[in-house]
PDB file of C-alpha atoms in Angstrom:
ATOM      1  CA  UNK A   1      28.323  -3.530  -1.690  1.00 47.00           C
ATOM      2  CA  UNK A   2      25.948  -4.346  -4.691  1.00 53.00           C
ATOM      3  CA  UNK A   3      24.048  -1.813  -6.442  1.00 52.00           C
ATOM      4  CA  UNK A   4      20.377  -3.346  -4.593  1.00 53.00           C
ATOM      5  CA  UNK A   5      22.671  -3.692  -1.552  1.00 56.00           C
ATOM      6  CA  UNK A   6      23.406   0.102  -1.485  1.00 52.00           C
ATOM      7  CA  UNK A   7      20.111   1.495  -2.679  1.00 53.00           C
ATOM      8  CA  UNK A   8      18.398  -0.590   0.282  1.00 55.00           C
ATOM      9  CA  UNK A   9      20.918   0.667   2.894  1.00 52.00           C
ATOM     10  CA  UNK A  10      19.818   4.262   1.509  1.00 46.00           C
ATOM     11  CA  UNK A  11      15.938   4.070   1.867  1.00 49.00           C
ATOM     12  CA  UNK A  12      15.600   1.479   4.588  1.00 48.00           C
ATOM     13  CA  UNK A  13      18.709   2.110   6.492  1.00 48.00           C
ATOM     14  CA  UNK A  14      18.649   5.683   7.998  1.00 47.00           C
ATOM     15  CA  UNK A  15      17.929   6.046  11.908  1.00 44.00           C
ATOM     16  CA  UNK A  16      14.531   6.484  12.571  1.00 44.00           C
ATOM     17  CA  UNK A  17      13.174   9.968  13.802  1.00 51.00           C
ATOM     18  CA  UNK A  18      12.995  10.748  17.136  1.00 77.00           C
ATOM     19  CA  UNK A  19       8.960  10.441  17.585  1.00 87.00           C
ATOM     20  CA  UNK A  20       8.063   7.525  18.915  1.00 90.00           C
ATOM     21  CA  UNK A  21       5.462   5.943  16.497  1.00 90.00           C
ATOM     22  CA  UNK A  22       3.623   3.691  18.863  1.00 92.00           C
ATOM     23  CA  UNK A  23       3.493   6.778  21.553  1.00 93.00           C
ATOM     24  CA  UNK A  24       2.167   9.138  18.443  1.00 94.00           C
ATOM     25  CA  UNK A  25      -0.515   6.519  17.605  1.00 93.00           C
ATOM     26  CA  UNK A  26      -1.708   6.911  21.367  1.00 95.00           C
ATOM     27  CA  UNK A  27      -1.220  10.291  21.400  1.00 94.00           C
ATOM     28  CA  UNK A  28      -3.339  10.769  18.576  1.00 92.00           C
ATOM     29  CA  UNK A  29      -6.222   8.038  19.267  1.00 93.00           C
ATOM     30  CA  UNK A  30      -6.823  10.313  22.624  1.00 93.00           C
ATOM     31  CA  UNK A  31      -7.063  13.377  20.407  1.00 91.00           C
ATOM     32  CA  UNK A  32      -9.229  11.882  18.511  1.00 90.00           C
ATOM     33  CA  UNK A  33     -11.437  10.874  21.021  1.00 90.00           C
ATOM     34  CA  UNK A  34     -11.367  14.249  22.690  1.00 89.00           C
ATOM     35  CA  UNK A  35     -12.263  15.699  19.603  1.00 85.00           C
ATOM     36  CA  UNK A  36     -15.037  12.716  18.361  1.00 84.00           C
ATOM     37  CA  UNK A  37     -17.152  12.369  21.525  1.00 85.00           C
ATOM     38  CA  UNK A  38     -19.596  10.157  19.567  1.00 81.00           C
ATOM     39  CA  UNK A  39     -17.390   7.827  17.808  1.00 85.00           C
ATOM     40  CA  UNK A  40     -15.253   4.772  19.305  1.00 89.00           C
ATOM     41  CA  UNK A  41     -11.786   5.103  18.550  1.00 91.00           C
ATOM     42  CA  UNK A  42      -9.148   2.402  19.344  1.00 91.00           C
ATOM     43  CA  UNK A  43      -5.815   1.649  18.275  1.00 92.00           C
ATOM     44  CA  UNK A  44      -5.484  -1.429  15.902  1.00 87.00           C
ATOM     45  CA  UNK A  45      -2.081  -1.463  15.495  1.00 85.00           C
ATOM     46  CA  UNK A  46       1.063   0.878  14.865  1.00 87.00           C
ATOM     47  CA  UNK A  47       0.002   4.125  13.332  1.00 87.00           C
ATOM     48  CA  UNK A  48      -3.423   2.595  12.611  1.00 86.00           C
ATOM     49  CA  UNK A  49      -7.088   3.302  13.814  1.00 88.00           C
ATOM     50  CA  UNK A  50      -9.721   2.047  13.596  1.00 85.00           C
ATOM     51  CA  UNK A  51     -13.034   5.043  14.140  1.00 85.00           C
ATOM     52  CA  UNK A  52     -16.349   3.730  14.934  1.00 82.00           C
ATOM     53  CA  UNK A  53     -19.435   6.105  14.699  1.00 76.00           C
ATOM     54  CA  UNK A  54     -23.183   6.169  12.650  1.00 69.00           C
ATOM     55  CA  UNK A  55     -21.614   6.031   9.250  1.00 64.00           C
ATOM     56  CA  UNK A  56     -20.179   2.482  10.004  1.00 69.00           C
ATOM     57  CA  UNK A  57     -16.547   1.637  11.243  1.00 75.00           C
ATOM     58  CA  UNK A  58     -13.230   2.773   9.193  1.00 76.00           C
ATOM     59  CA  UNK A  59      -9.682   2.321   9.484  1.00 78.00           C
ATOM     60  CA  UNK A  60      -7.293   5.103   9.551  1.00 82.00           C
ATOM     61  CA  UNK A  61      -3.458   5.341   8.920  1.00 80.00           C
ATOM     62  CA  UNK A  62      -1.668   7.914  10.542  1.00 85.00           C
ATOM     63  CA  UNK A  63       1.685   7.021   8.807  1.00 79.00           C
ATOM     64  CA  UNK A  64       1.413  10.572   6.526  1.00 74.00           C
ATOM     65  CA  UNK A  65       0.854  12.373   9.838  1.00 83.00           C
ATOM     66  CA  UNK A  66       3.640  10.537  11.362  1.00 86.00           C
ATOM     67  CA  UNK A  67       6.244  11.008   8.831  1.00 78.00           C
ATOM     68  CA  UNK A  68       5.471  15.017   8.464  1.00 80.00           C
ATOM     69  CA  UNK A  69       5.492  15.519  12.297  1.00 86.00           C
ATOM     70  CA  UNK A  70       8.527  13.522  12.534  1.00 85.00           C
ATOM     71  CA  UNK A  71      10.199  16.129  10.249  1.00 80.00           C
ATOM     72  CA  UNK A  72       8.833  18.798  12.133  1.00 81.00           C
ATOM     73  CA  UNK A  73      11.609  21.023  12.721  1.00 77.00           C
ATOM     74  CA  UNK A  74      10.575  21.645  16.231  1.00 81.00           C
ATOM     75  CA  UNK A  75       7.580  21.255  18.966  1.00 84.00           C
ATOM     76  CA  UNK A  76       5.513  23.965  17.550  1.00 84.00           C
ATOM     77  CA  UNK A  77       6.097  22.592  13.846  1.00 82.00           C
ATOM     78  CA  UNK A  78       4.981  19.109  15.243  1.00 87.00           C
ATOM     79  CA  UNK A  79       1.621  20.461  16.941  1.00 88.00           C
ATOM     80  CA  UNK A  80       0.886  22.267  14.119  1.00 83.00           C
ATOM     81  CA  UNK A  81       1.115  19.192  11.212  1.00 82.00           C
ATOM     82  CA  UNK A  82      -0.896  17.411  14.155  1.00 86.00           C
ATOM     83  CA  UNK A  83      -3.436  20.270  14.551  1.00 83.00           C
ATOM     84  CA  UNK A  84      -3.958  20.266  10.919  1.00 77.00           C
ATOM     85  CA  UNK A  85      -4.116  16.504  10.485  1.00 78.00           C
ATOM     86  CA  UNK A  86      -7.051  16.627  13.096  1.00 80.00           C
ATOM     87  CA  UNK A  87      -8.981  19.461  11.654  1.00 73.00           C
ATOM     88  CA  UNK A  88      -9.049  17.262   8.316  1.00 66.00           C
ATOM     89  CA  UNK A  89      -9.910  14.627  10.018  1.00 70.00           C
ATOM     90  CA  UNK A  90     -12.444  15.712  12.601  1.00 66.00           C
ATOM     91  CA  UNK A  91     -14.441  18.797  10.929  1.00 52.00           C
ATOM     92  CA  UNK A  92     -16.707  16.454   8.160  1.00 49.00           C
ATOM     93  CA  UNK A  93     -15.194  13.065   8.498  1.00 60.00           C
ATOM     94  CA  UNK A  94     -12.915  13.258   4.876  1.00 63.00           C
ATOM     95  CA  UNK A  95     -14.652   9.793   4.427  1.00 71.00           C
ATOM     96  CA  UNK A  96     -17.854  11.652   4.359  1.00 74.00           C
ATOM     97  CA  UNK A  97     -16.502  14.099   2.335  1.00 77.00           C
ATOM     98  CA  UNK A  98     -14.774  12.016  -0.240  1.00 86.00           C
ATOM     99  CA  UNK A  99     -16.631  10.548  -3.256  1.00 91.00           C
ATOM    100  CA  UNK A 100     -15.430   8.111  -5.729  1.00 95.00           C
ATOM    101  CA  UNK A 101     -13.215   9.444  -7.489  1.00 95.00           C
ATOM    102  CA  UNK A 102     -11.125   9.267  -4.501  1.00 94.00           C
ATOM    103  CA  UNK A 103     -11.458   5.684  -4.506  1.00 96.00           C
ATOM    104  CA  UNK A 104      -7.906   4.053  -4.961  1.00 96.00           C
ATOM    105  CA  UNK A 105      -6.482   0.015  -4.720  1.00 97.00           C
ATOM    106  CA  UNK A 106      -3.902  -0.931  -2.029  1.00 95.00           C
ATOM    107  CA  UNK A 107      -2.467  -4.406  -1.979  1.00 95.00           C
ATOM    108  CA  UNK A 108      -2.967  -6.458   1.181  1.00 93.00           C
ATOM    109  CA  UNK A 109      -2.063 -10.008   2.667  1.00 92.00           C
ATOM    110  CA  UNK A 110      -4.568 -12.299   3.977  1.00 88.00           C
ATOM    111  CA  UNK A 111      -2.832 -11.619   7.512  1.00 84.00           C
ATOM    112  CA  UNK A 112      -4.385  -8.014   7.086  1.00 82.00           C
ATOM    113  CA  UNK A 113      -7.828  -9.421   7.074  1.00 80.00           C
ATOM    114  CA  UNK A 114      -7.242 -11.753   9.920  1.00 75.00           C
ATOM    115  CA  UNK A 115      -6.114  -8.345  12.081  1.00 69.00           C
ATOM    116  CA  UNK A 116      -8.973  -6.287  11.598  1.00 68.00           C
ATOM    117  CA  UNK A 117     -10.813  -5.503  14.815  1.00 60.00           C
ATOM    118  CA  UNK A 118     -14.547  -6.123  15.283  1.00 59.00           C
ATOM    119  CA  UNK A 119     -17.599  -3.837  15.877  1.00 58.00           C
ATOM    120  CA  UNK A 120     -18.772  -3.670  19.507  1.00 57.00           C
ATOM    121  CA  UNK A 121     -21.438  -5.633  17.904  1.00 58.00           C
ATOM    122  CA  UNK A 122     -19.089  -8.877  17.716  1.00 56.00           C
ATOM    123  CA  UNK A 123     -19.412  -8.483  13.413  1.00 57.00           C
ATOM    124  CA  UNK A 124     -16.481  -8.388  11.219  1.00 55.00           C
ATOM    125  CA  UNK A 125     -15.637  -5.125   9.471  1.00 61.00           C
ATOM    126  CA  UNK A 126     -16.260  -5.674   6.216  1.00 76.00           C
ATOM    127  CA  UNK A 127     -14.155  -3.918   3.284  1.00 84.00           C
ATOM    128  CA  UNK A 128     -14.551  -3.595  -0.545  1.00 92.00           C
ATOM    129  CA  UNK A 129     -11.964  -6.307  -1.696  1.00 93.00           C
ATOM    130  CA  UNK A 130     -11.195  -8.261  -4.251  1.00 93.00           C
ATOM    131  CA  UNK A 131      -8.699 -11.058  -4.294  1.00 93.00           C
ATOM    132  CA  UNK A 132      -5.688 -11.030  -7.150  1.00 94.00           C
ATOM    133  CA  UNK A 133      -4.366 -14.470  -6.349  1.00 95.00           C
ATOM    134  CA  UNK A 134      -3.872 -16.716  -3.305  1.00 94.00           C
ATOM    135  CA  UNK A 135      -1.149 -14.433  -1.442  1.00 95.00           C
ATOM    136  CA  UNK A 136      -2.168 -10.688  -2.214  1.00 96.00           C
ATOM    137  CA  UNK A 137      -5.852  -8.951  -2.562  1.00 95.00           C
ATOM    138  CA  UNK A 138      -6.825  -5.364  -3.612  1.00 96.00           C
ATOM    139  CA  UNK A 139      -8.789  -3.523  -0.391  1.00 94.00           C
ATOM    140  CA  UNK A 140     -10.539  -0.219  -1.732  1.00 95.00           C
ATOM    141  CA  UNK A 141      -9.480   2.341   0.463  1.00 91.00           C
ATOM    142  CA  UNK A 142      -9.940   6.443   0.072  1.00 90.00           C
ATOM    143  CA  UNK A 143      -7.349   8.609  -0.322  1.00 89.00           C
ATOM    144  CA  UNK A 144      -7.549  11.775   1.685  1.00 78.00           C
ATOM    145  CA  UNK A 145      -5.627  15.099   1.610  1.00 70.00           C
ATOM    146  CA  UNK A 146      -4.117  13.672   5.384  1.00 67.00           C
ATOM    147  CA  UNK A 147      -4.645   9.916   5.040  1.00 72.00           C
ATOM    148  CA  UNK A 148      -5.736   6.955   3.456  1.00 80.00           C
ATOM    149  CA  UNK A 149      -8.852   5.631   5.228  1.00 80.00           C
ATOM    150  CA  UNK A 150     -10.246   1.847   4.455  1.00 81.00           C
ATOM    151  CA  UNK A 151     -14.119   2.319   5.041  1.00 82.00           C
ATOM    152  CA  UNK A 152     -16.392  -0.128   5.256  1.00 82.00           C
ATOM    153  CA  UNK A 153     -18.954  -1.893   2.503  1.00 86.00           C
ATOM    154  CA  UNK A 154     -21.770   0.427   3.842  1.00 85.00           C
ATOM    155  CA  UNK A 155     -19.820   3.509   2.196  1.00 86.00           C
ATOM    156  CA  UNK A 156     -20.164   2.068  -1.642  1.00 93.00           C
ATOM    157  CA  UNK A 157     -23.432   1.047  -0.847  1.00 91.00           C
ATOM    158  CA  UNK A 158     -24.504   4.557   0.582  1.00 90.00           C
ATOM    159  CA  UNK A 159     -23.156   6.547  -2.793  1.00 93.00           C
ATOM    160  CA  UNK A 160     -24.744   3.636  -4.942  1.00 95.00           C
ATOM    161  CA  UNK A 161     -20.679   2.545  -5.668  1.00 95.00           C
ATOM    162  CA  UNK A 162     -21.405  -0.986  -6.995  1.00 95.00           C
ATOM    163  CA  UNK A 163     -18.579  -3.807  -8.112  1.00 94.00           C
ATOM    164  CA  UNK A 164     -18.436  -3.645 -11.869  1.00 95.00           C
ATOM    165  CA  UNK A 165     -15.382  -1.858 -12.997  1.00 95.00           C
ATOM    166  CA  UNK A 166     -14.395  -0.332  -9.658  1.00 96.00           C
ATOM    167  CA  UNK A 167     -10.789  -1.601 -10.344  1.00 96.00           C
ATOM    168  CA  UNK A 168     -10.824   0.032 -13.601  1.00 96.00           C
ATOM    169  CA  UNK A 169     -12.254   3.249 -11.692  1.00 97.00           C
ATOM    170  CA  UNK A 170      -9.699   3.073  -8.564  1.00 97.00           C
ATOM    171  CA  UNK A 171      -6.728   2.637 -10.527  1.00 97.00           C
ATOM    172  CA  UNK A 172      -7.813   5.360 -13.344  1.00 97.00           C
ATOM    173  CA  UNK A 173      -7.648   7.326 -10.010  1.00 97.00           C
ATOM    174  CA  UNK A 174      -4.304   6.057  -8.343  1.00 96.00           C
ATOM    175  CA  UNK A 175      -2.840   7.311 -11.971  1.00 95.00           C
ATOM    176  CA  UNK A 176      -3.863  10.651 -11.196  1.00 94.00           C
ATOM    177  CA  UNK A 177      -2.860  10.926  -7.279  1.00 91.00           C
ATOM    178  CA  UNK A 178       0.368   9.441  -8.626  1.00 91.00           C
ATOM    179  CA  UNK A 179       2.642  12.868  -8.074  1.00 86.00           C
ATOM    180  CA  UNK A 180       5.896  10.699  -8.591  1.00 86.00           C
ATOM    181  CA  UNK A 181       6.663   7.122 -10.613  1.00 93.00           C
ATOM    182  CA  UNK A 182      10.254   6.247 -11.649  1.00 94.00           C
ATOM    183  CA  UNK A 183      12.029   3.309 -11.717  1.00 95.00           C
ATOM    184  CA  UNK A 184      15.505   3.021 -10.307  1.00 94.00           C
ATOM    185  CA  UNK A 185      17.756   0.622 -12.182  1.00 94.00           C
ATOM    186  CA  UNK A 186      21.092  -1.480 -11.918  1.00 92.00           C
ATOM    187  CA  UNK A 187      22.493  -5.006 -12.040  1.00 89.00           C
ATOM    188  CA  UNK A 188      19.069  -6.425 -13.565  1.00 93.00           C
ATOM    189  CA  UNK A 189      17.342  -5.364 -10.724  1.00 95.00           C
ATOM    190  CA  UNK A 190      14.694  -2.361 -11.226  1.00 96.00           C
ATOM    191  CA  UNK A 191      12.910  -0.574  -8.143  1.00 96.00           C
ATOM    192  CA  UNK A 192       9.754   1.439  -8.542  1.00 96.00           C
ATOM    193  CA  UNK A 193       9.498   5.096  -6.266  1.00 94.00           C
ATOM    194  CA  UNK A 194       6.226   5.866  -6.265  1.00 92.00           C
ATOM    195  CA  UNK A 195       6.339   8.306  -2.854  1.00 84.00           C
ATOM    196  CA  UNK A 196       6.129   5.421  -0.389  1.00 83.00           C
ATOM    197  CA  UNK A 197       2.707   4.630  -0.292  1.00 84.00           C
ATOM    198  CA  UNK A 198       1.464   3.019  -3.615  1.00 92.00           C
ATOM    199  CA  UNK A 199       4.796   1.161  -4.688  1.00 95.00           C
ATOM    200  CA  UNK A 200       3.185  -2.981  -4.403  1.00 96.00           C
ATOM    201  CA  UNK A 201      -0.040  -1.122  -6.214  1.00 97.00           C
ATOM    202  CA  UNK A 202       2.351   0.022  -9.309  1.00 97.00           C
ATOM    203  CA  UNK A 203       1.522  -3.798 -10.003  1.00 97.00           C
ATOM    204  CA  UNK A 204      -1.867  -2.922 -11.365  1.00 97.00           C
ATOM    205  CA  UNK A 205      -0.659  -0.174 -13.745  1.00 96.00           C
ATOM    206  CA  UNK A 206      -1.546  -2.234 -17.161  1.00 96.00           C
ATOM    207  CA  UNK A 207       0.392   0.389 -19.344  1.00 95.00           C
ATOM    208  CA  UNK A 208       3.957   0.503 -16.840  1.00 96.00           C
ATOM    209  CA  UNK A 209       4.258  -3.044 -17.655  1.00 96.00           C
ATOM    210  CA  UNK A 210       3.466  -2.731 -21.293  1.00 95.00           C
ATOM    211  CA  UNK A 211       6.685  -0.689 -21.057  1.00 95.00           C
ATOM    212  CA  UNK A 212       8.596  -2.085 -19.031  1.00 96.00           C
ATOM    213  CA  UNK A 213       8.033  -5.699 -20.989  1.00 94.00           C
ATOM    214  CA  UNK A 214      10.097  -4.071 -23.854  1.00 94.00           C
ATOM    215  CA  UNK A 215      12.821  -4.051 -22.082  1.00 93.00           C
ATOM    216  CA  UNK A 216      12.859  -7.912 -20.871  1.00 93.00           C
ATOM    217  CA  UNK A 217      13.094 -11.478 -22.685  1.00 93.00           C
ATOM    218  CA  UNK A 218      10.456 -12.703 -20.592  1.00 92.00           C
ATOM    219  CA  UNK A 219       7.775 -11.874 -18.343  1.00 93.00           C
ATOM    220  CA  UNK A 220       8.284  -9.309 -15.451  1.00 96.00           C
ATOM    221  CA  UNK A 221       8.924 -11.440 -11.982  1.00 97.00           C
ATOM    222  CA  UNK A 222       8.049  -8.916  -9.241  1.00 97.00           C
ATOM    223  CA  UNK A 223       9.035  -8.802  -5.736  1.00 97.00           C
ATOM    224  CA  UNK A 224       6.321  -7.172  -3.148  1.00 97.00           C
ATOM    225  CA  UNK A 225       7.378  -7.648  -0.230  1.00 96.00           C
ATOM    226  CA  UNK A 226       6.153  -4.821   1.474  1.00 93.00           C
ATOM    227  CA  UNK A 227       4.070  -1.685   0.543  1.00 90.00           C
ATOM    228  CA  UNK A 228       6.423   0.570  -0.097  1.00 91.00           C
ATOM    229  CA  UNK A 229       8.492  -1.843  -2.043  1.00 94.00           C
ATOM    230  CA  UNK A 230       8.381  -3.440  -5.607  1.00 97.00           C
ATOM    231  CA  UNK A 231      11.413  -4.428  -7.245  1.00 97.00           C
ATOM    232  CA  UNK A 232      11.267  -6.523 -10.306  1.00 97.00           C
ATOM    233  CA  UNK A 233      13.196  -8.290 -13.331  1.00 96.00           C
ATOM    234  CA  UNK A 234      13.501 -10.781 -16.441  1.00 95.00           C
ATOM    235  CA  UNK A 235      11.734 -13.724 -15.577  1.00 94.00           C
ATOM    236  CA  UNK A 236      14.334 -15.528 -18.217  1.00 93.00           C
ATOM    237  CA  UNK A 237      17.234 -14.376 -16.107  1.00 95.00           C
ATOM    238  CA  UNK A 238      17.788 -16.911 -13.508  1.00 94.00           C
ATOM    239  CA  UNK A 239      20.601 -14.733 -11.757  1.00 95.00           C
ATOM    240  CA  UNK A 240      18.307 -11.984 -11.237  1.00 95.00           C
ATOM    241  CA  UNK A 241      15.364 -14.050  -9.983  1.00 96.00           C
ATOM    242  CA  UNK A 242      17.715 -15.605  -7.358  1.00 95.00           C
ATOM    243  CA  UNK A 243      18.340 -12.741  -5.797  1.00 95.00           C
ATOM    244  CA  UNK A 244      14.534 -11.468  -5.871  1.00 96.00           C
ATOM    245  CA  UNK A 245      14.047 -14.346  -3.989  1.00 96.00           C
ATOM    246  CA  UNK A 246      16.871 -12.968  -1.797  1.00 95.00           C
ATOM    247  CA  UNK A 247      15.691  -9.482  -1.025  1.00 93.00           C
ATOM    248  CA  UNK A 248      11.724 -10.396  -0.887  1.00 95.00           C
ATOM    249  CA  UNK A 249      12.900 -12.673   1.519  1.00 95.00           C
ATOM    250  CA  UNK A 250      15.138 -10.446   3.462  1.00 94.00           C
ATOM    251  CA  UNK A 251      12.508  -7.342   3.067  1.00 93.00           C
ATOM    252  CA  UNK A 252       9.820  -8.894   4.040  1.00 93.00           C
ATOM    253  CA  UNK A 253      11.217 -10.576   7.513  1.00 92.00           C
ATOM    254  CA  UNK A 254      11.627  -6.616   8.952  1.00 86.00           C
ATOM    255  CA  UNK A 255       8.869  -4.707   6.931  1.00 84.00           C
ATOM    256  CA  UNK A 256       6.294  -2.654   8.785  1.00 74.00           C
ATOM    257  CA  UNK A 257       4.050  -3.028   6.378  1.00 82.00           C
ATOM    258  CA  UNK A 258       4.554  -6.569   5.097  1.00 89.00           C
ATOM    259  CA  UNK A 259       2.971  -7.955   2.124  1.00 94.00           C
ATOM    260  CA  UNK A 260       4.475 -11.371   1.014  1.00 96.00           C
ATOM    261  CA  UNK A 261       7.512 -13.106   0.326  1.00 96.00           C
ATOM    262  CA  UNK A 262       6.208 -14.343  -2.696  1.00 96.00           C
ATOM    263  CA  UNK A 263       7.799 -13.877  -6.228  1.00 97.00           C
ATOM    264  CA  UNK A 264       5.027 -12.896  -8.721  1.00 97.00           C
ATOM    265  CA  UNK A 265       4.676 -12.931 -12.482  1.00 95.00           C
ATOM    266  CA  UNK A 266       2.493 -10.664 -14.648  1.00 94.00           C
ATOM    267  CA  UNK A 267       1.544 -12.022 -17.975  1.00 93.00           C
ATOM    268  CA  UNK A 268       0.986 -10.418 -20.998  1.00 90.00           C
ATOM    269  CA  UNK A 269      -2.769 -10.650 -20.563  1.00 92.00           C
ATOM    270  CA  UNK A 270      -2.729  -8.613 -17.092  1.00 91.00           C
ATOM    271  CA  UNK A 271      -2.136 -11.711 -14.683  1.00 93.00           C
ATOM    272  CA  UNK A 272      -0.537 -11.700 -11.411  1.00 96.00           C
ATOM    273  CA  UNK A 273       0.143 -15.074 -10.485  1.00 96.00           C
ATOM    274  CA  UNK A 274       3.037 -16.599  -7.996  1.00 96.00           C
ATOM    275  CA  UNK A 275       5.909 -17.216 -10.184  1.00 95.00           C
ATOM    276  CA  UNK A 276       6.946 -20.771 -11.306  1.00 89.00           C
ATOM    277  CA  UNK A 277      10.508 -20.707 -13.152  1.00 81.00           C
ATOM    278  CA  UNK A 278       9.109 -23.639 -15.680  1.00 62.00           C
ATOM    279  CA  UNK A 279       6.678 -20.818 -16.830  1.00 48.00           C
ATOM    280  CA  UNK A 280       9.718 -19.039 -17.985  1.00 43.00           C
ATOM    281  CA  UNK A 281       9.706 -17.570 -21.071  1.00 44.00           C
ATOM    282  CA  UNK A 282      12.846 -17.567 -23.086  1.00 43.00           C
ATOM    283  CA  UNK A 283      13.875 -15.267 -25.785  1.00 37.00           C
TER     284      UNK A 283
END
């Protein structure tokens, strides 16, 4: 087994907990509404809600919650990460709460955008977003104490948040939530940890790559696959962009939280474009 081969097996391969996450999301979308008698809430997908009230209509993620109750050692160490993920979530809204320099980027697909649900008006939820390229686009989310909630354009507009330089803004802040970045390296291959949230977003990070392009011949080629996932390598080593191919590929077939099995490359000037091997930039 190959160094990738082994470090996959590690994070992705362990037996999942015992909690069933599509009961949880239930579970917790009844709390919810028990505890929100004047907002809509309604399950949009695994471990994600979407809350629909005055202020507008948000998405939730409950995959923190999830993970932490999962741990739980036992019942009452479950109820009470749940208990506390409510009261967060339930006493001021933390949307409400939060301000912008809670405002943070998180990479989606175009198949995200085609999932969201609709207001019980018929409209489309609309979201602060900005497209990269033709496979991946940044959605402004805010990130919580408990969660990361995508809320929609009315929020920006309601704290006079405009456009100009909110990417600058949102990643400044992603920096500083950041409490772990490290890359994990062997065979040519190199695997951001970021805590298993913000991973594909490490793409953004202008000065990571002006380090890491020290240590290539050419550009970085970047595999996304997923959110939790970015591996990447020399764009001027054929070998190692075969088998980014491979795992993207592979990754992105199973992924919960798919992004795209698209190789990218990030130029010198910031760029993130789909990789071409004639672009290829030899030593």
């Amino acid at each position: 087994m190959g160094w990738w081969d082994a470090l996959k097996s590690a994070m992705f391969g362990a037996p999942r907990p015992a909690l069933d996450p599509d009961a949880f999301t239930e579970d917790m979308a009844s709390r919810l509404r028990a505890a929100m008698p004047g907002r809509t809430v309604a399950v949009s997908s695994r471990l994600s809600l979407s809350i629909e009230g005055a202020e507008g209509l948000q998405q939730v993620f409950l995959d923190n919650a999830y993970r932490f109750a999962a741990e739980a050692a036992d019942d009452a160490g479950r109820e009470a990460v749940i208990a506390a993920w409510l009261a967060s979530s339930t006493g001021a809204a933390a949307s409400d709460a939060a301000g912008i320099d809670d405002i943070v980027p998180v990479l989606k697909s175009p198949d995200w955008f085609d999932a969201l649900p609709v207001r019980e008006d018929g409209r489309p939820v609309g979201h602060r977003s900005e497209a990269l390229n033709a496979h991946l686009a940044i959605v402004y989310a805010i990130d919580t104490p408990h969660n990361v909630a995508y809320v929609g354009e009315d929020w920006f507009v309601d704290r006079g948040i405009g456009v100009e330089g909110l990417r600058r803004r949102a990643v400044d802040n992603l920096r500083a939530k950041l409490t772990r970045l490290e890359v994990q390296r062997g065979g040519g291959l190199n695997m951001v940890v970021a805590g298993g949230y913000y991973e594909a977003s490490i793409v953004l990070l202008d000065e990571f790559w002006v380090r890491e392009r020290e240590r290539l011949r050419g550009d970085p080629v970047i595999a996304i696959p997923a959110r939790d996932v970015l591996v990447f390598g020399d764009s001027a080593d054929p070998k190692v962009v075969a088998e980014l191919r491979r795992y993207a590929t592979e990754i992105h077939a199973d992924a919960a939280y798919a992004l795209s099995p698209v190789l990218f490359q990030r130029f010198a000037d910031g760029r993130i474009e789909p990789f071409q091997p004639s672009e290829r930039i030899e030593a």
